[in-house]
Short mmCIF file of C-alpha atoms in Angstrom, two decimals:
data_model
loop_
_atom_site.label_atom_id
_atom_site.label_comp_id
_atom_site.label_asym_id
_atom_site.label_seq_id
_atom_site.Cartn_x
_atom_site.Cartn_y
_atom_site.Cartn_z
CA MET S 1 0.00 0.00 0.00
CA THR S 2 1.41 3.41 -0.98
CA ASN S 3 2.34 5.77 1.84
CA PRO S 4 0.27 8.93 1.15
CA VAL S 5 2.99 11.21 2.53
CA HIS S 6 5.62 9.69 0.25
CA ALA S 7 3.20 9.83 -2.66
CA ALA S 8 2.59 13.53 -2.08
CA ASP S 9 6.34 14.15 -1.88
CA GLU S 10 6.87 12.25 -5.12
CA ARG S 11 4.14 14.22 -6.91
CA ARG S 12 5.64 17.48 -5.70
CA GLU S 13 9.12 16.49 -6.90
CA GLN S 14 7.74 15.44 -10.27
CA THR S 15 5.89 18.75 -10.58
CA LEU S 16 8.98 20.79 -9.81
CA ALA S 17 11.20 18.68 -12.05
CA GLY S 18 8.72 18.81 -14.90
CA GLU S 19 8.04 22.54 -14.86
CA ASP S 20 9.43 24.51 -17.77
CA LEU S 21 11.78 27.31 -16.78
CA LEU S 22 11.70 30.57 -18.70
CA ILE S 23 15.48 30.66 -18.77
CA ASP S 24 15.45 27.42 -20.82
CA ARG S 25 13.42 29.19 -23.48
CA PHE S 26 16.01 31.89 -24.05
CA LEU S 27 19.34 30.18 -23.27
CA PRO S 28 18.85 26.39 -23.27
CA ARG S 29 22.52 25.67 -24.06
CA PHE S 30 25.37 27.42 -22.32
CA ASP S 31 29.09 27.31 -21.66
CA VAL S 32 28.92 27.98 -17.91
CA THR S 33 26.27 28.44 -15.26
CA LEU S 34 26.14 29.37 -11.60
CA ILE S 35 23.16 28.62 -9.38
CA GLU S 36 22.59 29.94 -5.87
CA HIS S 37 19.66 29.41 -3.52
CA VAL S 38 18.24 30.99 -0.40
CA VAL S 39 15.16 30.31 1.73
CA ALA S 40 13.13 33.40 2.58
CA ASP S 41 10.94 33.46 5.69
CA ALA S 42 8.01 34.77 3.65
CA ASP S 43 5.44 33.26 1.34
CA ILE S 44 5.69 33.49 -2.44
CA ALA S 45 3.51 36.62 -2.73
CA GLU S 46 5.65 38.52 -0.23
CA THR S 47 8.90 37.26 -1.74
CA TRP S 48 7.75 38.21 -5.22
CA GLN S 49 6.90 41.70 -4.00
CA ALA S 50 10.38 41.98 -2.48
CA LEU S 51 11.90 40.86 -5.78
CA ARG S 52 9.91 43.46 -7.70
CA GLU S 53 11.14 46.18 -5.32
CA LEU S 54 14.74 44.92 -5.10
CA ASP S 55 17.21 47.78 -5.59
CA LEU S 56 20.48 46.32 -6.85
CA MET S 57 22.35 49.43 -5.63
CA ARG S 58 21.67 48.18 -2.09
CA VAL S 59 23.38 44.84 -2.71
CA HIS S 60 26.75 44.87 -0.98
CA SER S 61 29.28 42.81 0.91
CA PRO S 62 32.89 43.72 1.80
CA LEU S 63 34.34 41.21 -0.68
CA MET S 64 31.88 42.24 -3.39
CA ASP S 65 32.61 45.95 -3.01
CA ALA S 66 36.36 45.37 -3.03
CA ALA S 67 36.02 43.17 -6.13
CA MET S 68 33.95 45.80 -7.93
CA PHE S 69 36.51 48.47 -7.05
CA VAL S 70 39.36 46.36 -8.48
CA ARG S 71 37.25 45.46 -11.53
CA SER S 72 36.67 49.15 -12.28
CA MET S 73 40.33 50.14 -12.10
CA PRO S 74 41.35 49.32 -15.72
CA ALA S 75 38.54 51.49 -17.09
CA ALA S 76 39.28 54.28 -14.62
CA LEU S 77 42.99 54.29 -15.50
CA THR S 78 42.39 54.43 -19.26
CA ARG S 79 39.81 57.21 -19.24
CA ARG S 80 40.62 60.86 -19.00
CA SER S 81 37.12 61.88 -18.01
CA THR S 82 35.62 61.31 -14.60
CA PRO S 83 33.42 58.19 -14.46
CA ALA S 84 29.70 58.85 -14.39
CA GLU S 85 28.04 59.09 -10.99
CA PRO S 86 26.34 55.78 -10.09
CA PRO S 87 22.54 55.85 -10.43
CA ALA S 88 20.42 56.34 -7.33
CA GLU S 89 18.73 52.98 -7.83
CA LEU S 90 18.78 49.96 -10.12
CA LYS S 91 15.64 47.85 -10.09
CA LEU S 92 14.76 44.71 -12.00
CA PHE S 93 11.25 46.08 -12.51
CA GLY S 94 10.29 49.61 -13.53
CA GLY S 95 12.80 51.66 -11.57
CA SER S 96 13.45 55.33 -12.29
CA THR S 97 16.65 54.26 -14.10
CA PRO S 98 16.49 51.38 -16.63
CA LEU S 99 18.82 48.50 -15.85
CA PRO S 100 21.64 49.42 -18.25
CA GLY S 101 22.62 46.79 -20.78
CA TRP S 102 19.87 44.36 -19.79
CA LEU S 103 16.80 43.26 -21.71
CA PRO S 104 13.70 41.86 -19.93
CA LEU S 105 13.18 38.47 -21.58
CA GLY S 106 10.16 37.07 -19.79
CA GLU S 107 8.17 36.89 -16.60
CA THR S 108 5.79 34.45 -14.98
CA PRO S 109 4.12 36.66 -12.36
CA GLY S 110 4.74 35.40 -8.86
CA ARG S 111 7.15 32.71 -10.00
CA GLU S 112 9.98 33.67 -12.34
CA VAL S 113 11.70 36.52 -14.19
CA VAL S 114 14.55 36.38 -16.70
CA LEU S 115 16.78 39.12 -18.09
CA GLY S 116 19.44 38.97 -20.79
CA ALA S 117 22.55 40.88 -21.81
CA VAL S 118 25.09 40.70 -24.62
CA GLY S 119 28.66 41.79 -24.13
CA LYS S 120 32.40 41.19 -24.36
CA PHE S 121 32.91 40.46 -20.67
CA TRP S 122 36.52 39.32 -20.97
CA GLN S 123 37.83 42.73 -21.97
CA PRO S 124 39.47 45.01 -19.34
CA ASP S 125 36.67 47.50 -20.02
CA ILE S 126 33.52 45.49 -20.71
CA GLU S 127 31.75 46.36 -23.94
CA TRP S 128 27.99 45.94 -23.80
CA LEU S 129 25.79 45.60 -26.86
CA ASP S 130 22.78 47.90 -26.90
CA VAL S 131 19.91 45.43 -26.57
CA GLN S 132 17.09 47.90 -25.91
CA GLY S 133 15.69 47.50 -29.43
CA MET S 134 16.09 43.71 -29.41
CA THR S 135 13.17 41.34 -28.88
CA PRO S 136 13.45 38.30 -26.60
CA ASP S 137 13.33 36.01 -29.65
CA GLU S 138 16.15 37.97 -31.29
CA PHE S 139 18.19 37.58 -28.11
CA ALA S 140 17.59 33.81 -28.12
CA GLY S 141 18.75 33.58 -31.76
CA PHE S 142 21.72 35.97 -31.51
CA THR S 143 24.86 34.40 -33.06
CA GLU S 144 27.02 37.34 -34.20
CA PRO S 145 30.69 36.33 -33.66
CA GLY S 146 32.76 38.00 -30.96
CA TRP S 147 30.09 38.28 -28.30
CA GLY S 148 28.73 36.45 -25.29
CA ARG S 149 25.17 36.21 -24.00
CA ILE S 150 24.08 36.12 -20.35
CA ALA S 151 20.68 35.04 -19.09
CA ALA S 152 19.97 35.77 -15.43
CA GLY S 153 16.86 34.25 -13.88
CA PHE S 154 15.16 34.37 -10.49
CA SER S 155 12.61 31.66 -9.71
CA LEU S 156 10.44 31.14 -6.63
CA ARG S 157 9.09 27.86 -5.27
CA PRO S 158 7.11 27.07 -2.08
CA TYR S 159 9.24 25.77 0.78
CA GLY S 160 6.64 24.70 3.29
CA PRO S 161 3.46 26.67 4.03
CA SER S 162 5.02 30.10 4.66
CA ARG S 163 8.55 30.06 3.26
CA THR S 164 9.95 30.41 -0.25
CA LEU S 165 12.92 28.84 -1.99
CA VAL S 166 14.55 31.48 -4.22
CA THR S 167 16.88 30.33 -6.98
CA TYR S 168 19.18 32.69 -8.86
CA GLU S 169 20.82 31.25 -11.98
CA ALA S 170 23.22 32.99 -14.36
CA ARG S 171 24.07 31.29 -17.67
CA THR S 172 26.62 32.41 -20.23
CA VAL S 173 27.31 31.27 -23.79
CA THR S 174 29.73 32.64 -26.39
CA THR S 175 29.10 32.87 -30.10
CA ASP S 176 32.40 31.55 -31.53
CA SER S 177 35.44 29.49 -30.52
CA SER S 178 37.81 32.46 -30.17
CA SER S 179 35.44 34.23 -27.78
CA ALA S 180 34.93 30.95 -25.92
CA ARG S 181 38.68 30.64 -25.25
CA ARG S 182 38.94 34.23 -24.02
CA PHE S 183 35.88 33.86 -21.84
CA ALA S 184 37.18 30.60 -20.33
CA ARG S 185 40.32 32.35 -19.10
CA TYR S 186 38.29 35.27 -17.75
CA TRP S 187 35.76 32.96 -16.08
CA TRP S 188 38.49 31.09 -14.20
CA LEU S 189 39.44 34.39 -12.57
CA VAL S 190 36.05 35.99 -11.88
CA ARG S 191 33.86 33.01 -11.00
CA PRO S 192 34.35 33.39 -7.19
CA PHE S 193 33.40 37.07 -7.38
CA VAL S 194 30.33 36.39 -9.52
CA ARG S 195 29.20 33.88 -6.92
CA THR S 196 29.75 36.46 -4.19
CA VAL S 197 27.57 38.99 -6.05
CA MET S 198 24.81 36.43 -6.49
CA GLN S 199 24.91 35.43 -2.82
CA ALA S 200 24.82 39.07 -1.69
CA THR S 201 21.84 39.70 -3.97
CA LEU S 202 19.94 36.77 -2.48
CA ARG S 203 20.74 37.85 1.07
CA THR S 204 19.34 41.31 0.38
CA LEU S 205 16.22 39.80 -1.21
CA ARG S 206 15.74 37.45 1.76
CA GLU S 207 15.98 40.35 4.23
CA ASP S 208 13.54 42.45 2.18
CA ALA S 209 11.05 39.58 1.96
CA GLY S 210 11.27 38.96 5.70
CA SER S 211 10.62 42.65 6.32
CA LEU S 212 7.28 42.41 4.54
CA VAL S 213 6.09 39.75 6.98
CA ASP S 214 6.34 41.85 10.11
CA GLY S 215 6.54 45.36 8.68
CA HIS S 216 9.98 46.17 10.09
CA PRO S 217 12.98 45.23 7.94
CA ASP S 218 15.54 44.98 10.72
CA GLU S 219 13.29 42.70 12.74
CA ALA S 220 13.38 40.09 9.95
CA SER S 221 16.38 38.85 11.88
CA PRO S 222 15.41 38.08 15.52
CA THR S 223 18.35 40.06 16.86
CA GLY S 224 19.15 42.56 14.12
CA GLY S 225 17.02 45.47 15.33
CA ARG S 226 17.75 44.84 19.01
CA VAL S 227 21.49 44.84 18.40
CA LYS S 228 21.35 48.14 16.51
CA ARG S 229 19.28 49.74 19.26
CA TRP S 230 21.68 48.39 21.92
CA LEU S 231 24.67 49.90 20.10
CA TYR S 232 22.96 53.30 20.35
CA ARG S 233 21.14 52.87 23.67
CA GLY S 234 20.36 56.19 25.31
CA GLY S 235 20.49 57.89 21.92
CA ARG S 236 24.31 57.85 21.74
CA PRO S 237 26.81 55.44 20.15
CA HIS S 238 28.57 53.40 22.80
CA ALA S 239 32.15 52.07 22.73
CA LEU S 240 31.54 49.23 20.26
CA ALA S 241 29.40 51.43 18.00
CA ARG S 242 32.10 54.10 18.00
CA ALA S 243 34.74 51.53 17.05
CA LEU S 244 32.56 50.17 14.23
CA ASN S 245 31.86 53.72 13.04
CA ARG S 246 35.58 54.55 12.89
CA GLY S 247 36.23 51.51 10.71
CA ALA S 248 33.25 52.31 8.49
CA ALA S 249 34.33 55.95 8.17
CA PHE S 250 37.72 54.84 6.85
CA GLY S 251 36.18 52.51 4.27
CA TYR S 252 33.58 55.03 3.12
CA ALA S 253 36.14 57.82 2.79
CA ALA S 254 38.34 55.57 0.66
CA GLY S 255 35.43 55.01 -1.72
CA LEU S 256 35.59 51.21 -1.42
CA LEU S 257 32.14 50.74 0.04
CA PRO S 258 28.57 51.57 -1.08
CA HIS S 259 28.20 54.81 -3.01
CA ARG S 260 25.36 56.02 -0.78
CA VAL S 261 27.57 56.19 2.28
CA VAL S 262 30.08 58.96 2.90
CA THR S 263 32.36 60.12 5.66
CA LEU S 264 31.41 63.49 7.09
CA GLU S 265 34.39 65.54 8.30
CA VAL S 266 33.64 68.46 10.62
CA PRO S 267 35.67 70.28 13.29
CA GLY S 268 34.69 69.49 16.86
CA ARG S 269 32.94 72.55 18.30
CA ARG S 270 35.03 72.43 21.51
CA THR S 271 38.39 70.93 20.55
CA GLY S 272 38.63 71.99 16.91
CA ARG S 273 39.90 68.52 16.05
CA LEU S 274 38.50 66.93 12.91
CA VAL S 275 35.66 64.51 13.64
CA ARG S 276 34.78 61.81 11.11
CA VAL S 277 31.32 60.21 11.00
CA PRO S 278 29.95 57.62 8.52
CA LEU S 279 26.54 58.66 7.17
CA VAL S 280 24.04 57.58 4.51
CA VAL S 281 23.12 60.02 1.75
CA ALA S 282 19.43 60.06 0.83
CA ASP S 283 18.44 61.32 -2.60
CA HIS S 284 15.07 63.00 -3.18
CA ASP S 285 13.80 65.10 -6.10
CA GLY S 286 17.31 65.58 -7.48
CA GLU S 287 18.79 66.75 -4.16
CA ARG S 288 21.00 65.00 -1.61
CA TYR S 289 20.32 64.94 2.12
CA LEU S 290 21.85 63.84 5.42
CA VAL S 291 19.58 62.77 8.27
CA ALA S 292 20.34 62.63 12.00
CA MET S 293 18.51 59.44 13.00
CA LEU S 294 19.22 60.00 16.72
CA GLY S 295 17.88 63.54 16.84
CA ALA S 296 19.06 67.11 17.34
CA GLN S 297 21.39 66.32 20.24
CA THR S 298 23.57 64.07 18.07
CA GLN S 299 27.15 65.27 18.37
CA TRP S 300 27.76 65.60 14.65
CA VAL S 301 24.62 67.74 14.30
CA ARG S 302 25.82 70.10 17.01
CA ASN S 303 29.26 70.27 15.38
CA VAL S 304 27.75 70.99 11.95
CA ARG S 305 25.64 73.81 13.31
CA ALA S 306 28.62 75.27 15.18
CA ALA S 307 30.53 75.24 11.87
CA ASP S 308 27.63 77.04 10.15
CA GLY S 309 27.17 73.96 7.98
CA HIS S 310 30.59 74.09 6.32
CA VAL S 311 31.87 70.50 6.18
CA VAL S 312 33.65 68.03 3.91
CA LEU S 313 32.20 64.80 2.54
CA ARG S 314 34.51 62.01 1.42
CA HIS S 315 33.81 58.99 -0.75
CA GLY S 316 36.92 58.37 -2.78
CA ARG S 317 37.20 62.11 -3.35
CA ARG S 318 36.96 65.23 -1.21
CA GLU S 319 33.84 67.39 -1.59
CA ALA S 320 33.48 70.68 0.27
CA VAL S 321 29.81 71.32 0.96
CA ARG S 322 27.46 73.35 3.12
CA LEU S 323 24.71 71.56 5.02
CA GLU S 324 21.48 73.55 5.13
CA ASP S 325 18.79 72.82 7.72
CA VAL S 326 15.58 71.64 6.08
CA ALA S 327 12.38 73.12 7.45
CA THR S 328 10.23 70.72 9.47
CA GLU S 329 7.33 70.74 6.99
CA ARG S 330 9.65 69.67 4.16
CA ARG S 331 11.22 66.76 6.02
CA PRO S 332 8.61 63.94 5.75
CA PRO S 333 9.31 62.79 2.14
CA VAL S 334 13.06 62.96 2.78
CA LEU S 335 12.71 60.89 5.95
CA ARG S 336 10.72 58.27 4.06
CA ARG S 337 13.37 58.12 1.35
CA TYR S 338 16.11 57.97 4.00
CA LEU S 339 14.61 54.82 5.53
CA ALA S 340 14.55 53.23 2.08
CA CYS S 341 18.27 54.01 1.66
CA ALA S 342 19.47 53.30 5.23
CA PRO S 343 18.36 49.93 6.66
CA GLY S 344 20.52 50.50 9.73
CA ALA S 345 18.43 53.52 10.71
CA ARG S 346 15.11 51.70 10.78
CA PRO S 347 15.29 50.43 14.39
CA HIS S 348 15.74 54.04 15.57
CA ILE S 349 12.86 55.69 13.69
CA PRO S 350 9.37 54.59 14.80
CA VAL S 351 7.68 54.74 11.41
CA ASP S 352 7.64 51.94 8.85
CA ARG S 353 9.51 52.85 5.67
CA ARG S 354 6.47 51.96 3.54
CA ALA S 355 4.08 54.15 5.55
CA PRO S 356 2.42 57.11 3.81
CA VAL S 357 4.46 60.30 3.78
CA GLU S 358 1.91 61.90 6.11
CA ASP S 359 2.91 59.47 8.88
CA PHE S 360 6.40 60.96 8.95
CA ALA S 361 5.05 64.41 9.85
CA ARG S 362 4.70 63.50 13.54
CA ILE S 363 8.41 62.61 13.90
CA ALA S 364 9.77 65.31 11.55
CA PRO S 365 10.25 67.96 14.29
CA ASP S 366 12.56 65.61 16.22
CA ILE S 367 14.83 64.44 13.37
CA PRO S 368 17.10 67.05 11.74
CA VAL S 369 17.51 66.87 7.98
CA PHE S 370 20.24 68.71 6.06
CA ARG S 371 20.33 69.47 2.36
CA ILE S 372 23.79 69.06 0.79
CA VAL S 373 24.82 72.15 -1.16
CA ALA S 374 28.11 72.25 -3.07
CA GLU S 375 30.47 75.01 -2.01
CA PRO S 376 31.48 77.33 -4.83
CA ALA S 377 34.86 76.50 -6.26
CA THR S 378 37.72 78.73 -5.13
CA ASP S 379 40.94 79.59 -6.93
CA ASP S 380 44.05 78.39 -5.11
#
């Protein structure tokens, strides 16, 4: 007699194994592939929503950021012009900035999405083919020599009643034997870093999906929000927080870490010694802002006001700026945007980042916001 539990398991395995994947439609044969998985503590609907809202500019890890910095060096050293400023956000779906170089190939709502790109990845400065006018079928049939095609797919599957298995697969194929040899050498070098990027992407997606379950992103981890609040108990950074901030300030100033974070340099109002503080820059309506998540008595806020707003921001380069106080009535939309950009601030601000802008009005008087204004250039 058949065990009904085993029979159900067998049917489920057959269903998953027999399902067609969109990625097979557009890149069924490939030279290399990488596949990473993560289990999100959210159902498929919540995980899909998190995937639709995923901002790739928020995907970071120390190894990933260092790898990206090294990867960008050949291009930076061979160009006379300053590299373009990174975009404020990069979303898989309908962001304010299109995902450069990538073509949406297909989507099964709630289950799978696939994107494609064509490029010469093995060159010191990657050359991307403009695929915006290409159709998905043209991508699938592309055979012009000298290029490689990438298909990147995210797929979601149930993992129990309230969890989701997320799979991220990246496939690559070249169009001729010469390109295949060059890509093989390149792939041997970059494969560990590609895997790191994929893992960091999945971690960010898992955290975002968990945040939708309980409405507070940092509580997706049982201890994440509590730890952050403990580091700043009493509204001030304690010894460990100060040590972590000093290390972060060094990395941010060097430009090796996320582009949204900078090191603020301001003279201490009593000692005159330079004080360095790591902060997140929030962008809103074409302007940049700094927010004091711990309130008006934060030391750096008092130092900035004593310096009449004249400070220096560092992120790989020095930028002299003036910080202008934003009026209370203009703060709510900036505060909402700040919480979207700064996950670490969410345990300290008692409004959910997805709340209507009006909900931020009640906390706006207690949280200083500064607009970043470039200082006029001076002749040496």
